[in-house]
PDB file of C-alpha atoms in Angstrom:
ATOM      1  CA  GLN A   1      13.833 -14.425 -15.298  1.00 84.00           C
ATOM      2  CA  VAL A   2      11.944 -12.808 -12.661  1.00 94.00           C
ATOM      3  CA  GLN A   3      12.260 -11.993  -9.317  1.00 97.00           C
ATOM      4  CA  LEU A   4       9.575 -10.138  -7.434  1.00 97.00           C
ATOM      5  CA  VAL A   5       9.832  -8.523  -4.129  1.00 98.00           C
ATOM      6  CA  GLU A   6       6.736  -6.989  -2.755  1.00 98.00           C
ATOM      7  CA  SER A   7       6.668  -4.112   0.013  1.00 98.00           C
ATOM      8  CA  GLY A   8       3.969  -1.704   1.513  1.00 98.00           C
ATOM      9  CA  GLY A   9       2.140  -4.180   3.936  1.00 98.00           C
ATOM     10  CA  GLY A  10       1.645  -3.378   7.357  1.00 98.00           C
ATOM     11  CA  LEU A  11      -0.941  -3.444  10.242  1.00 98.00           C
ATOM     12  CA  VAL A  12      -3.742  -0.668   9.401  1.00 98.00           C
ATOM     13  CA  GLN A  13      -7.635   0.311  11.341  1.00 98.00           C
ATOM     14  CA  PRO A  14     -10.923  -0.611   9.590  1.00 98.00           C
ATOM     15  CA  GLY A  15     -11.638   2.029   7.218  1.00 98.00           C
ATOM     16  CA  GLY A  16      -8.037   2.744   6.446  1.00 98.00           C
ATOM     17  CA  SER A  17      -5.736   2.832   3.572  1.00 98.00           C
ATOM     18  CA  LEU A  18      -2.525   1.231   2.771  1.00 98.00           C
ATOM     19  CA  ARG A  19      -0.490   1.117  -0.587  1.00 98.00           C
ATOM     20  CA  LEU A  20       1.142  -1.900  -1.768  1.00 98.00           C
ATOM     21  CA  SER A  21       4.496  -2.175  -4.258  1.00 98.00           C
ATOM     22  CA  CYS A  22       5.930  -4.880  -6.346  1.00 98.00           C
ATOM     23  CA  THR A  23       9.341  -4.308  -8.084  1.00 98.00           C
ATOM     24  CA  ALA A  24      10.384  -6.787 -10.663  1.00 97.00           C
ATOM     25  CA  SER A  25      13.956  -7.368 -11.693  1.00 96.00           C
ATOM     26  CA  GLY A  26      15.591  -9.929 -14.074  1.00 95.00           C
ATOM     27  CA  SER A  27      16.623 -10.813 -17.676  1.00 92.00           C
ATOM     28  CA  PHE A  28      13.052  -9.764 -18.808  1.00 94.00           C
ATOM     29  CA  PHE A  29      12.282  -6.713 -20.865  1.00 90.00           C
ATOM     30  CA  ARG A  30       8.514  -7.084 -20.733  1.00 93.00           C
ATOM     31  CA  ILE A  31       6.117  -8.272 -18.495  1.00 95.00           C
ATOM     32  CA  ASN A  32       2.121  -9.820 -20.040  1.00 95.00           C
ATOM     33  CA  VAL A  33       0.144  -9.659 -16.757  1.00 96.00           C
ATOM     34  CA  MET A  34       0.488  -8.748 -13.369  1.00 97.00           C
ATOM     35  CA  ALA A  35      -1.662  -9.678 -10.364  1.00 97.00           C
ATOM     36  CA  TRP A  36      -2.073  -9.236  -6.791  1.00 98.00           C
ATOM     37  CA  TYR A  37      -3.278 -12.466  -4.638  1.00 98.00           C
ATOM     38  CA  ARG A  38      -3.907 -12.866  -1.383  1.00 98.00           C
ATOM     39  CA  GLN A  39      -4.165 -15.598   1.059  1.00 98.00           C
ATOM     40  CA  ALA A  40      -5.819 -15.537   4.512  1.00 97.00           C
ATOM     41  CA  PRO A  41      -5.186 -18.031   7.392  1.00 91.00           C
ATOM     42  CA  GLY A  42      -6.807 -20.804   6.540  1.00 93.00           C
ATOM     43  CA  LYS A  43      -7.869 -20.028   2.954  1.00 96.00           C
ATOM     44  CA  GLU A  44      -6.715 -20.586  -0.100  1.00 97.00           C
ATOM     45  CA  ARG A  45      -5.002 -18.166  -2.201  1.00 97.00           C
ATOM     46  CA  GLU A  46      -7.472 -16.000  -4.293  1.00 97.00           C
ATOM     47  CA  LEU A  47      -6.946 -13.027  -7.103  1.00 98.00           C
ATOM     48  CA  VAL A  48      -7.460  -9.933  -5.968  1.00 98.00           C
ATOM     49  CA  ALA A  49      -6.575  -7.725  -9.184  1.00 98.00           C
ATOM     50  CA  ALA A  50      -5.076  -8.030 -12.729  1.00 97.00           C
ATOM     51  CA  ALA A  51      -3.724  -6.106 -15.033  1.00 97.00           C
ATOM     52  CA  GLY A  52      -2.306  -6.481 -18.412  1.00 94.00           C
ATOM     53  CA  ARG A  53      -0.012  -3.857 -20.098  1.00 90.00           C
ATOM     54  CA  SER A  54      -3.133  -1.902 -20.722  1.00 88.00           C
ATOM     55  CA  GLY A  55      -6.732  -2.195 -20.812  1.00 87.00           C
ATOM     56  CA  THR A  56      -9.183  -2.521 -17.902  1.00 94.00           C
ATOM     57  CA  PRO A  57      -8.170  -4.232 -15.152  1.00 97.00           C
ATOM     58  CA  ASN A  58      -9.992  -7.227 -13.182  1.00 97.00           C
ATOM     59  CA  TYR A  59     -10.872  -7.283  -9.822  1.00 98.00           C
ATOM     60  CA  ALA A  60     -12.460  -9.692  -7.177  1.00 98.00           C
ATOM     61  CA  ASP A  61     -15.923  -8.896  -6.259  1.00 98.00           C
ATOM     62  CA  SER A  62     -14.839  -8.747  -2.975  1.00 97.00           C
ATOM     63  CA  VAL A  63     -12.618  -5.329  -3.412  1.00 98.00           C
ATOM     64  CA  LYS A  64     -14.553  -3.511  -6.410  1.00 98.00           C
ATOM     65  CA  GLY A  65     -14.514  -0.034  -5.346  1.00 97.00           C
ATOM     66  CA  ARG A  66     -12.350  -0.140  -2.572  1.00 98.00           C
ATOM     67  CA  PHE A  67      -8.602  -1.520  -4.426  1.00 98.00           C
ATOM     68  CA  THR A  68      -7.042  -0.205  -7.299  1.00 98.00           C
ATOM     69  CA  ILE A  69      -4.398  -1.584  -9.543  1.00 98.00           C
ATOM     70  CA  SER A  70      -1.797   0.199 -11.452  1.00 97.00           C
ATOM     71  CA  ARG A  71       1.192  -0.692 -13.423  1.00 95.00           C
ATOM     72  CA  ASP A  72       4.408   1.659 -14.268  1.00 94.00           C
ATOM     73  CA  ASN A  73       5.813  -0.573 -17.200  1.00 91.00           C
ATOM     74  CA  VAL A  74       8.848   1.792 -17.604  1.00 92.00           C
ATOM     75  CA  ASN A  75      10.307   0.837 -14.335  1.00 93.00           C
ATOM     76  CA  HIS A  76       8.560  -2.582 -13.892  1.00 94.00           C
ATOM     77  CA  LEU A  77       6.190  -1.727 -10.900  1.00 96.00           C
ATOM     78  CA  VAL A  78       2.818  -2.660 -10.074  1.00 97.00           C
ATOM     79  CA  TYR A  79       0.778  -1.390  -6.895  1.00 98.00           C
ATOM     80  CA  LEU A  80      -2.287  -1.916  -5.390  1.00 98.00           C
ATOM     81  CA  GLN A  81      -4.239   0.708  -3.633  1.00 98.00           C
ATOM     82  CA  MET A  82      -6.384  -0.419  -0.680  1.00 98.00           C
ATOM     83  CA  ASN A  83      -9.039   1.660   0.925  1.00 98.00           C
ATOM     84  CA  SER A  84     -11.909   1.387   3.059  1.00 98.00           C
ATOM     85  CA  LEU A  85     -10.095  -1.941   4.775  1.00 98.00           C
ATOM     86  CA  LYS A  86     -12.051  -4.293   6.279  1.00 98.00           C
ATOM     87  CA  PRO A  87     -10.978  -6.913   8.750  1.00 97.00           C
ATOM     88  CA  GLU A  88     -11.471  -9.667   6.042  1.00 96.00           C
ATOM     89  CA  ASP A  89      -8.808  -7.982   3.596  1.00 98.00           C
ATOM     90  CA  THR A  90      -6.243  -9.458   6.579  1.00 98.00           C
ATOM     91  CA  ALA A  91      -3.883 -11.783   4.619  1.00 98.00           C
ATOM     92  CA  VAL A  92      -0.583 -12.032   2.975  1.00 98.00           C
ATOM     93  CA  TYR A  93      -0.616 -10.296  -0.524  1.00 98.00           C
ATOM     94  CA  TYR A  94       1.342 -11.716  -3.123  1.00 98.00           C
ATOM     95  CA  CYS A  95       2.875 -10.203  -6.250  1.00 98.00           C
ATOM     96  CA  ASN A  96       2.150 -12.197  -9.720  1.00 98.00           C
ATOM     97  CA  ALA A  97       3.528 -11.689 -12.897  1.00 97.00           C
ATOM     98  CA  ALA A  98       2.349 -14.124 -15.688  1.00 96.00           C
ATOM     99  CA  GLY A  99       4.430 -14.541 -19.104  1.00 94.00           C
ATOM    100  CA  ILE A 100       7.463 -12.870 -19.911  1.00 93.00           C
ATOM    101  CA  TRP A 101       9.694 -11.647 -22.878  1.00 93.00           C
ATOM    102  CA  GLU A 102      13.098 -12.574 -22.842  1.00 92.00           C
ATOM    103  CA  ILE A 103      15.868 -11.345 -25.457  1.00 89.00           C
ATOM    104  CA  SER A 104      15.303 -14.576 -27.579  1.00 90.00           C
ATOM    105  CA  ALA A 105      12.027 -16.250 -25.832  1.00 94.00           C
ATOM    106  CA  TYR A 106       8.973 -15.742 -24.447  1.00 94.00           C
ATOM    107  CA  TYR A 107       8.089 -17.797 -21.237  1.00 94.00           C
ATOM    108  CA  GLY A 108       4.268 -18.364 -20.272  1.00 94.00           C
ATOM    109  CA  LEU A 109       4.850 -18.810 -16.854  1.00 94.00           C
ATOM    110  CA  ASP A 110       3.966 -17.687 -13.596  1.00 95.00           C
ATOM    111  CA  TYR A 111       6.395 -15.827 -10.947  1.00 97.00           C
ATOM    112  CA  TRP A 112       5.517 -15.176  -7.241  1.00 97.00           C
ATOM    113  CA  GLY A 113       7.156 -12.709  -4.821  1.00 98.00           C
ATOM    114  CA  LYS A 114       7.183 -13.855  -1.153  1.00 98.00           C
ATOM    115  CA  GLY A 115       4.547 -11.699   0.159  1.00 98.00           C
ATOM    116  CA  THR A 116       3.971  -8.822   2.267  1.00 98.00           C
ATOM    117  CA  LEU A 117       1.563  -9.150   5.213  1.00 98.00           C
ATOM    118  CA  VAL A 118      -1.605  -7.094   5.645  1.00 98.00           C
ATOM    119  CA  THR A 119      -3.381  -6.898   9.181  1.00 98.00           C
ATOM    120  CA  VAL A 120      -6.751  -4.831   9.310  1.00 98.00           C
ATOM    121  CA  SER A 121      -7.455  -4.601  13.052  1.00 97.00           C
ATOM    122  CA  SER A 122      -8.315  -2.101  15.665  1.00 93.00           C
TER     123      SER A 122
END
């Protein structure tokens, strides 16, 4: 159905920037909502940003004004531009796809990538 692969994680200093990418592939021809989640050590996975095929994206309060989610619907890509990074942004970031259309069916399911690690430290 959908396979998601994240990339772009790494080590960055506080105040720096990083851009995460997620590539979706599979038997689908359209994805409803794509989002980024993150999970810090010892904490629950939380929503960072979510974007439908169009319209205004949603952001967690902690990242508003610093992070930007964007989609390339033609190539099935989703990005997360992260600026002014803080140590508390350190986490494994996961790409999520919610709802896909295949040739003869719609699947209201969630699909996850394996994650990419972002470490913000001096």
